[in-house]
Short mmCIF file of C-alpha atoms and ligand atoms in Angstrom, two decimals:
data_model
loop_
_atom_site.label_atom_id
_atom_site.label_comp_id
_atom_site.label_asym_id
_atom_site.label_seq_id
_atom_site.Cartn_x
_atom_site.Cartn_y
_atom_site.Cartn_z
CA MET A 81 0.10 0.08 0.09
CA VAL A 82 3.06 2.46 -0.64
CA GLY A 83 1.83 5.60 -1.16
CA LYS A 84 -1.77 5.33 0.48
CA THR A 85 -2.93 7.22 3.57
CA PRO A 86 -4.35 4.49 5.90
CA ALA A 87 -8.14 4.93 7.26
CA THR A 88 -9.47 3.43 10.28
CA VAL A 89 -13.47 3.36 10.38
CA ILE A 90 -14.62 3.06 14.09
CA THR A 91 -17.95 1.48 14.46
CA GLY A 92 -20.03 0.36 17.13
CA PHE A 93 -23.76 1.10 18.23
CA LEU A 94 -24.79 4.31 20.11
CA GLY A 95 -22.80 4.90 23.16
CA ALA A 96 -20.26 2.00 22.75
CA GLY A 97 -17.42 4.25 23.62
CA LYS A 98 -16.17 5.05 20.30
CA THR A 99 -15.51 8.80 21.32
CA THR A 100 -13.73 7.78 24.21
CA LEU A 101 -11.67 5.39 22.44
CA ILE A 102 -10.45 8.04 19.75
CA ARG A 103 -9.59 10.47 22.46
CA GLY A 104 -7.61 7.75 24.15
CA LEU A 105 -5.89 7.22 20.59
CA LEU A 106 -5.22 10.93 20.50
CA GLU A 107 -3.60 11.13 23.88
CA ARG A 108 -1.24 8.03 23.17
CA ALA A 109 -0.72 9.29 19.45
CA ASP A 110 2.83 9.69 20.08
CA GLY A 111 3.59 12.41 17.37
CA ARG A 112 1.61 10.79 14.92
CA ARG A 113 -0.39 13.18 12.80
CA LEU A 114 -3.91 11.91 12.90
CA ALA A 115 -7.04 13.40 11.43
CA LEU A 116 -10.58 12.87 12.16
CA ILE A 117 -13.81 12.61 10.35
CA ILE A 118 -16.92 11.99 12.69
CA ASN A 119 -20.32 11.39 11.73
CA GLU A 120 -23.15 11.83 13.94
CA PHE A 121 -27.02 10.74 13.66
CA GLY A 122 -28.93 13.92 14.54
CA ASP A 123 -28.71 17.47 13.65
CA VAL A 124 -26.32 18.61 16.44
CA GLY A 125 -22.84 17.60 16.40
CA ILE A 126 -21.54 16.56 19.99
CA ASP A 127 -18.50 14.39 19.61
CA GLY A 128 -16.53 16.69 17.77
CA ASP A 129 -17.24 19.38 20.64
CA ILE A 130 -16.21 16.69 23.39
CA LEU A 131 -13.16 15.95 21.31
CA ARG A 132 -11.86 19.25 20.75
CA ALA A 133 -12.60 20.10 24.54
CA CYS A 134 -9.84 17.46 25.30
CA GLY A 135 -7.30 19.90 24.96
CA ASN A 136 -5.27 17.93 22.73
CA PRO A 137 -2.94 19.49 20.17
CA THR A 138 -4.20 17.09 17.73
CA CYS A 139 -7.55 18.15 18.19
CA THR A 140 -7.35 21.39 16.23
CA ASP A 141 -10.23 22.78 14.18
CA ASP A 142 -8.36 21.78 10.95
CA ASP A 143 -7.81 18.13 12.48
CA VAL A 144 -11.40 17.34 13.30
CA ILE A 145 -14.20 17.52 10.47
CA GLU A 146 -17.70 16.84 11.45
CA LEU A 147 -20.12 15.67 9.17
CA ALA A 148 -23.35 15.98 11.27
CA ASN A 149 -27.11 14.73 10.43
CA GLY A 150 -26.55 12.33 7.87
CA CYS A 151 -25.43 9.09 6.70
CA LEU A 152 -21.92 9.32 5.28
CA CYS A 153 -22.44 6.44 2.71
CA CYS A 154 -25.48 8.77 1.25
CA THR A 155 -23.69 11.68 1.33
CA VAL A 156 -20.42 10.35 -0.16
CA ALA A 157 -20.38 12.83 -3.46
CA ASP A 158 -20.89 15.81 -1.34
CA ASP A 159 -19.54 15.50 2.00
CA PHE A 160 -17.51 12.35 2.56
CA VAL A 161 -15.15 12.50 -0.73
CA PRO A 162 -14.77 16.36 -0.22
CA ALA A 163 -13.73 15.74 3.51
CA ILE A 164 -11.07 13.20 2.55
CA GLU A 165 -9.60 15.51 -0.17
CA LYS A 166 -9.41 18.76 2.04
CA LEU A 167 -7.40 16.50 4.41
CA LEU A 168 -5.28 15.18 1.89
CA ALA A 169 -4.78 18.74 0.27
CA ARG A 170 -3.26 20.13 3.62
CA PRO A 171 0.25 21.06 3.60
CA ASN A 172 1.15 18.78 6.33
CA PRO A 173 -1.44 15.89 5.50
CA PRO A 174 -2.54 13.30 8.30
CA GLU A 175 -0.51 10.11 8.40
CA HIS A 176 -3.79 8.36 9.45
CA ILE A 177 -7.29 9.18 9.20
CA ILE A 178 -9.85 8.01 11.78
CA ILE A 179 -13.22 7.90 10.87
CA GLU A 180 -15.91 7.68 13.49
CA THR A 181 -19.24 6.42 12.05
CA SER A 182 -22.48 7.13 13.79
CA GLY A 183 -23.80 4.44 16.27
CA LEU A 184 -26.27 3.53 14.09
CA ALA A 185 -24.27 3.41 10.65
CA LEU A 186 -23.86 0.13 8.66
CA PRO A 187 -19.81 0.17 8.10
CA LYS A 188 -20.09 -1.65 4.93
CA PRO A 189 -21.76 1.12 2.40
CA LEU A 190 -19.36 3.48 3.85
CA VAL A 191 -16.20 1.15 2.85
CA GLN A 192 -17.84 0.58 -0.54
CA ALA A 193 -17.20 4.60 -0.82
CA PHE A 194 -13.74 4.12 -0.87
CA HIS A 195 -13.71 2.80 -4.44
CA TRP A 196 -14.68 6.49 -5.61
CA PRO A 197 -12.34 7.40 -8.18
CA ALA A 198 -11.36 10.52 -6.15
CA ILE A 199 -9.97 8.70 -3.43
CA LYS A 200 -9.19 5.19 -4.53
CA SER A 201 -5.81 5.73 -5.74
CA ARG A 202 -5.09 7.69 -2.36
CA VAL A 203 -6.27 5.86 0.53
CA THR A 204 -7.02 2.46 1.72
CA VAL A 205 -8.99 1.34 4.46
CA ASP A 206 -6.54 -0.42 7.22
CA GLY A 207 -9.07 -1.66 9.18
CA VAL A 208 -12.79 -1.64 10.60
CA ILE A 209 -12.53 -1.49 14.28
CA ALA A 210 -16.18 -2.33 16.44
CA VAL A 211 -16.44 -1.20 19.96
CA VAL A 212 -18.77 -3.13 21.74
CA ASP A 213 -20.88 -1.71 25.09
CA ALA A 214 -20.16 -5.01 26.80
CA ALA A 215 -22.57 -4.02 29.77
CA ALA A 216 -25.20 -3.46 27.54
CA ALA A 217 -24.56 -6.50 25.56
CA ALA A 218 -25.12 -8.54 28.65
CA GLU A 219 -28.37 -7.21 29.55
CA GLY A 220 -29.27 -8.46 26.15
CA ARG A 221 -29.92 -5.20 24.45
CA PHE A 222 -28.11 -6.36 20.97
CA ALA A 223 -29.16 -10.48 20.83
CA PRO A 224 -31.73 -12.04 22.08
CA ASP A 225 -31.40 -14.58 25.17
CA PRO A 226 -30.89 -17.89 23.61
CA ALA A 227 -33.19 -18.95 26.14
CA VAL A 228 -36.06 -16.72 24.73
CA LEU A 229 -35.26 -18.00 21.42
CA ALA A 230 -35.50 -21.75 22.52
CA ALA A 231 -38.89 -21.02 24.09
CA GLN A 232 -40.20 -19.60 21.06
CA ARG A 233 -38.91 -22.10 18.76
CA GLU A 234 -40.59 -24.89 20.87
CA ALA A 235 -44.06 -22.37 21.17
CA SER A 236 -44.24 -21.84 17.44
CA GLY A 237 -41.54 -23.32 15.61
CA THR A 238 -40.43 -20.08 14.63
CA VAL A 239 -38.37 -17.31 16.19
CA ASP A 240 -38.78 -13.65 16.00
CA HIS A 241 -36.89 -11.54 13.19
CA GLU A 242 -34.13 -9.36 14.42
CA THR A 243 -34.85 -6.07 15.55
CA PRO A 244 -33.78 -3.12 13.75
CA VAL A 245 -31.00 -2.59 16.89
CA GLU A 246 -29.91 -6.45 16.54
CA GLU A 247 -29.46 -5.83 12.96
CA VAL A 248 -27.10 -2.63 13.12
CA PHE A 249 -25.24 -4.44 16.20
CA GLU A 250 -24.51 -7.66 13.67
CA ASP A 251 -23.82 -5.66 10.55
CA GLN A 252 -21.09 -3.59 12.61
CA LEU A 253 -19.73 -6.92 13.86
CA LEU A 254 -19.46 -8.56 10.39
CA CYS A 255 -17.61 -5.44 8.87
CA ALA A 256 -14.90 -5.84 11.67
CA ASP A 257 -11.21 -6.55 11.61
CA LEU A 258 -10.82 -6.18 15.46
CA ILE A 259 -13.72 -5.99 17.94
CA VAL A 260 -13.05 -3.80 21.33
CA VAL A 261 -14.95 -5.59 23.95
CA ASN A 262 -15.44 -2.32 25.86
CA LYS A 263 -16.91 -0.99 29.42
CA THR A 264 -15.60 -4.26 30.79
CA ASP A 265 -15.22 -2.45 34.41
CA LEU A 266 -19.15 -2.81 34.37
CA ILE A 267 -19.51 -6.50 34.35
CA ASP A 268 -18.22 -9.62 36.05
CA ALA A 269 -16.03 -12.17 34.43
CA ASP A 270 -18.95 -14.56 33.73
CA ASP A 271 -20.79 -11.86 31.94
CA LEU A 272 -17.78 -11.16 29.86
CA ALA A 273 -17.43 -14.64 28.61
CA ARG A 274 -21.13 -14.55 27.85
CA VAL A 275 -20.90 -11.39 25.72
CA GLU A 276 -17.76 -12.64 24.05
CA ASN A 277 -19.24 -15.97 23.14
CA LEU A 278 -22.27 -14.03 21.90
CA ILE A 279 -20.00 -11.92 19.48
CA ARG A 280 -18.14 -14.89 18.31
CA ALA A 281 -21.40 -16.82 17.64
CA ALA A 282 -22.38 -13.71 15.32
CA LEU A 283 -19.11 -13.69 13.53
CA ASN A 284 -18.47 -15.58 9.95
CA ARG A 285 -14.94 -15.33 9.97
CA ASP A 286 -12.05 -14.77 12.65
CA ALA A 287 -12.07 -11.30 13.78
CA LYS A 288 -9.56 -10.44 16.88
CA LEU A 289 -11.29 -9.48 20.18
CA VAL A 290 -9.69 -7.24 22.61
CA ARG A 291 -11.06 -6.26 25.92
CA ALA A 292 -10.81 -2.52 27.13
CA SER A 293 -12.05 -0.33 29.58
CA HIS A 294 -13.02 3.31 28.75
CA GLY A 295 -11.52 2.57 25.39
CA ALA A 296 -7.89 1.97 26.30
CA VAL A 297 -6.20 -0.09 23.85
CA ASP A 298 -2.83 0.25 22.59
CA PRO A 299 -2.69 2.47 19.30
CA LEU A 300 -0.34 -0.33 17.75
CA VAL A 301 -3.40 -2.66 18.04
CA LEU A 302 -5.78 -0.45 16.68
CA LEU A 303 -3.77 0.88 13.85
CA GLY A 304 -1.85 -0.65 11.16
CA VAL A 305 -3.81 -3.73 10.59
CA GLY A 306 -3.16 -3.52 7.10
CA ALA A 307 -6.79 -5.38 6.12
CA ALA A 308 -7.10 -3.38 2.69
CA VAL A 309 -10.85 -3.53 3.67
CA GLU A 310 -12.11 -2.22 0.40
CA ASP A 311 -10.74 -5.03 -1.37
CA ASP A 312 -11.97 -7.58 0.78
CA LEU A 313 -16.00 -6.83 1.29
CA ALA A 314 -17.18 -9.85 -0.18
CA ASN A 315 -16.32 -11.61 3.18
CA ARG A 316 -18.05 -9.11 5.24
CA PRO A 317 -22.01 -9.76 4.65
CA SER A 318 -24.66 -7.33 5.42
CA HIS A 319 -28.16 -7.52 6.15
CA HIS A 320 -28.64 -4.71 3.30
CA ASP A 321 -26.74 -6.68 0.56
CA GLU A 322 -29.56 -7.16 -1.50
CA GLU A 323 -30.82 -3.83 -1.37
CA GLU A 324 -30.19 -0.71 -3.42
CA GLY A 325 -28.77 1.72 -0.93
CA HIS A 326 -30.82 1.54 2.17
CA ASP A 327 -33.40 3.89 4.45
CA HIS A 328 -33.09 5.46 7.55
CA ASP A 329 -36.70 4.60 8.90
CA ASP A 330 -35.88 2.67 11.91
CA PHE A 331 -34.43 5.34 13.94
CA THR A 332 -35.23 8.87 15.14
CA SER A 333 -33.68 11.73 16.49
CA PHE A 334 -34.38 15.08 17.89
CA VAL A 335 -33.17 18.03 20.02
CA VAL A 336 -34.60 19.45 23.21
CA GLU A 337 -33.74 22.97 24.57
CA LEU A 338 -33.74 23.16 28.43
CA PRO A 339 -33.85 26.32 30.64
CA PRO A 340 -30.44 26.36 32.68
CA GLN A 341 -30.52 23.27 35.39
CA PRO A 342 -29.70 24.24 38.97
CA ASP A 343 -29.03 20.80 40.03
CA PRO A 344 -27.15 18.06 37.79
CA ASP A 345 -28.10 15.35 39.77
CA ALA A 346 -31.52 15.93 39.95
CA LEU A 347 -31.48 16.16 36.16
CA ALA A 348 -29.42 13.27 35.74
CA ALA A 349 -31.95 11.29 37.90
CA SER A 350 -34.93 12.40 35.91
CA LEU A 351 -33.52 11.73 32.47
CA THR A 352 -32.77 8.10 34.07
CA GLU A 353 -36.47 7.71 34.43
CA VAL A 354 -37.20 9.28 31.19
CA ALA A 355 -35.11 6.97 29.29
CA ALA A 356 -36.06 4.07 30.96
CA VAL A 357 -39.74 4.83 30.59
CA HIS A 358 -39.76 5.83 26.85
CA GLY A 359 -37.10 3.39 25.75
CA VAL A 360 -34.60 6.09 24.95
CA LEU A 361 -31.73 4.77 23.14
CA ARG A 362 -29.10 7.85 23.39
CA LEU A 363 -29.18 10.92 25.11
CA LYS A 364 -26.24 13.66 24.96
CA GLY A 365 -25.49 17.27 25.17
CA PHE A 366 -24.31 20.22 27.08
CA ILE A 367 -26.13 21.96 30.02
CA ASP A 368 -25.73 25.33 31.53
CA VAL A 369 -25.82 25.08 35.41
CA PRO A 370 -25.95 28.54 36.70
CA GLY A 371 -23.20 30.03 38.68
CA LYS A 372 -20.73 27.28 37.31
CA PRO A 373 -17.98 28.53 35.11
CA MET A 374 -17.96 25.33 33.09
CA ARG A 375 -20.29 23.68 31.00
CA LEU A 376 -22.01 20.11 31.89
CA LEU A 377 -21.76 17.28 29.77
CA VAL A 378 -24.80 14.70 30.05
CA GLN A 379 -24.24 11.17 28.39
CA GLY A 380 -27.07 8.71 28.47
CA VAL A 381 -26.62 5.31 27.32
CA GLY A 382 -30.05 3.37 27.67
CA ALA A 383 -30.94 4.00 31.08
CA ARG A 384 -27.12 4.66 32.29
CA VAL A 385 -26.72 8.59 32.65
CA GLN A 386 -23.58 10.35 33.69
CA THR A 387 -22.65 13.70 33.66
CA HIS A 388 -19.51 15.84 34.33
CA TYR A 389 -18.21 19.51 33.70
CA ASP A 390 -15.79 18.87 30.51
CA ARG A 391 -14.69 22.51 30.04
CA LEU A 392 -15.03 26.07 30.75
CA TRP A 393 -17.74 28.00 28.91
CA LYS A 394 -15.81 30.14 26.52
CA ALA A 395 -15.63 34.26 26.39
CA GLY A 396 -18.92 35.09 24.67
CA GLU A 397 -20.16 31.30 24.07
CA GLU A 398 -23.94 31.13 24.19
CA ARG A 399 -24.62 28.88 27.19
CA ARG A 400 -27.32 27.12 25.87
CA SER A 401 -28.73 23.79 27.31
CA ARG A 402 -29.74 21.03 24.81
CA LEU A 403 -29.88 17.35 24.42
CA VAL A 404 -29.78 15.20 21.47
CA VAL A 405 -32.59 12.14 21.82
CA ILE A 406 -32.20 9.26 20.14
CA GLY A 407 -34.54 6.17 19.94
CA GLU A 408 -35.97 3.89 17.72
CA THR A 409 -38.90 5.05 15.34
CA GLY A 410 -42.23 5.54 17.06
CA LEU A 411 -40.66 7.12 19.88
CA ASP A 412 -43.02 9.86 21.03
CA HIS A 413 -41.21 13.14 20.96
CA ASP A 414 -43.63 15.06 22.37
CA ALA A 415 -43.90 12.79 25.33
CA VAL A 416 -40.20 12.81 25.73
CA ARG A 417 -40.03 16.28 25.49
CA ARG A 418 -42.75 16.94 28.19
CA ALA A 419 -41.15 14.53 30.54
CA ILE A 420 -37.70 16.21 30.09
CA ALA A 421 -39.10 19.55 30.78
CA GLY A 422 -41.25 18.54 33.90
N1 LIG B 62 -18.21 2.54 32.74
C1 LIG B 62 -17.56 3.13 31.39
N2 LIG B 62 -18.37 3.76 30.69
C2 LIG B 62 -17.59 4.09 29.31
C3 LIG B 62 -16.69 3.29 28.91
N3 LIG B 62 -16.45 3.95 27.57
C4 LIG B 62 -17.17 4.88 27.73
N4 LIG B 62 -17.78 5.23 28.58
C5 LIG B 62 -19.15 6.11 28.53
O1 LIG B 62 -20.21 5.84 27.77
C6 LIG B 62 -20.70 6.87 27.44
C7 LIG B 62 -20.62 7.10 25.62
O2 LIG B 62 -19.33 7.15 25.54
P1 LIG B 62 -18.86 7.62 24.13
O3 LIG B 62 -17.70 7.45 23.94
O4 LIG B 62 -19.42 9.18 24.12
O5 LIG B 62 -19.84 6.80 23.13
P2 LIG B 62 -19.90 6.75 21.37
O6 LIG B 62 -19.90 5.56 20.96
O7 LIG B 62 -19.12 7.81 20.70
O8 LIG B 62 -21.43 7.17 21.61
P3 LIG B 62 -22.11 7.66 20.06
O9 LIG B 62 -21.33 8.31 19.26
O10 LIG B 62 -23.44 8.38 20.66
O11 LIG B 62 -22.65 6.66 19.21
C8 LIG B 62 -20.03 8.31 28.05
O12 LIG B 62 -20.54 8.61 29.31
C9 LIG B 62 -18.37 7.31 28.43
O13 LIG B 62 -18.14 8.10 29.44
C10 LIG B 62 -16.03 2.36 29.71
O14 LIG B 62 -15.31 1.24 29.46
N5 LIG B 62 -16.64 2.18 31.06
#
């Protein structure tokens, strides 16, 4: 691959720990020039803002390109190819490009985009890394419990089709060269073994599994896989292989604007309840806490909600409080808005 710039695709379901892993990668980059392309589901980009707030010199505005509100592979010509070209045209081009997909993205069509003439001769996909939230997987959020399947088969002779969440999860695993089993700090050894078995059962070929807490994996393991994935797509089946393009009907996202919030703990408790009651998949955003010089970052994954102050509000910056909410289609936007406001 002499002459081609390697690109690594980081995939993984909503809240699995992709941004956390990338942040760790930047901290351990050891002078290597990395550039990031970040794609999010929803109108408001939060991840780019989180990464720029990390204070790492590799996270300047030029190094982080955010492509919000869209599916990378559906906006290849308009957004993705120009973003890659912009990076390669820099006087000091990156040595490695990291692409964080949205948690709902299917990685395979994105890799197919690397066949576009404008980038095919200049960039190769070094590897696809799938990050798995081991705690959520242990709770059965991505694959049905084998006991439930067995009971269904016994009762009716058939089993339920996969849910949209299960499909996305499986598509991401099936495209991966390396699977980071993340959030191991939240589960015990038995659950971890169960999750790893579940992942292996979903795979059609060997992919390497590494365990991690807070996405901490040696950059030498993450980068330099050398898989040239764009030339190996036949081995990576997707649920959507038979379709012309794909739709985005299964999931929905909206933004809730809030007044300033004086009590972060009360807010976290109330969001935990809202997420559990309404089946919200992901909640994230920044909150203005009156009297505090720093902005509060809210992170909800399923019903696990955490908050922390991530950086000082900048001089002249509007202290806005807003949360991005993501769920499956059918999520009642108004009911969630009311519940959050209440
Ligand atoms: N306990 C624990 N929390 C983690 C770990 N990794 C990430 N988190 C937390 O999980 C939440 C989501 O992490 P992110 O890195 O934003 O996840 P993501 O995959 O980028 O999320 P999306 O881009 O929204 O899909 C944050 O609150 C993280 O601090 C981990 O290993 N252990």
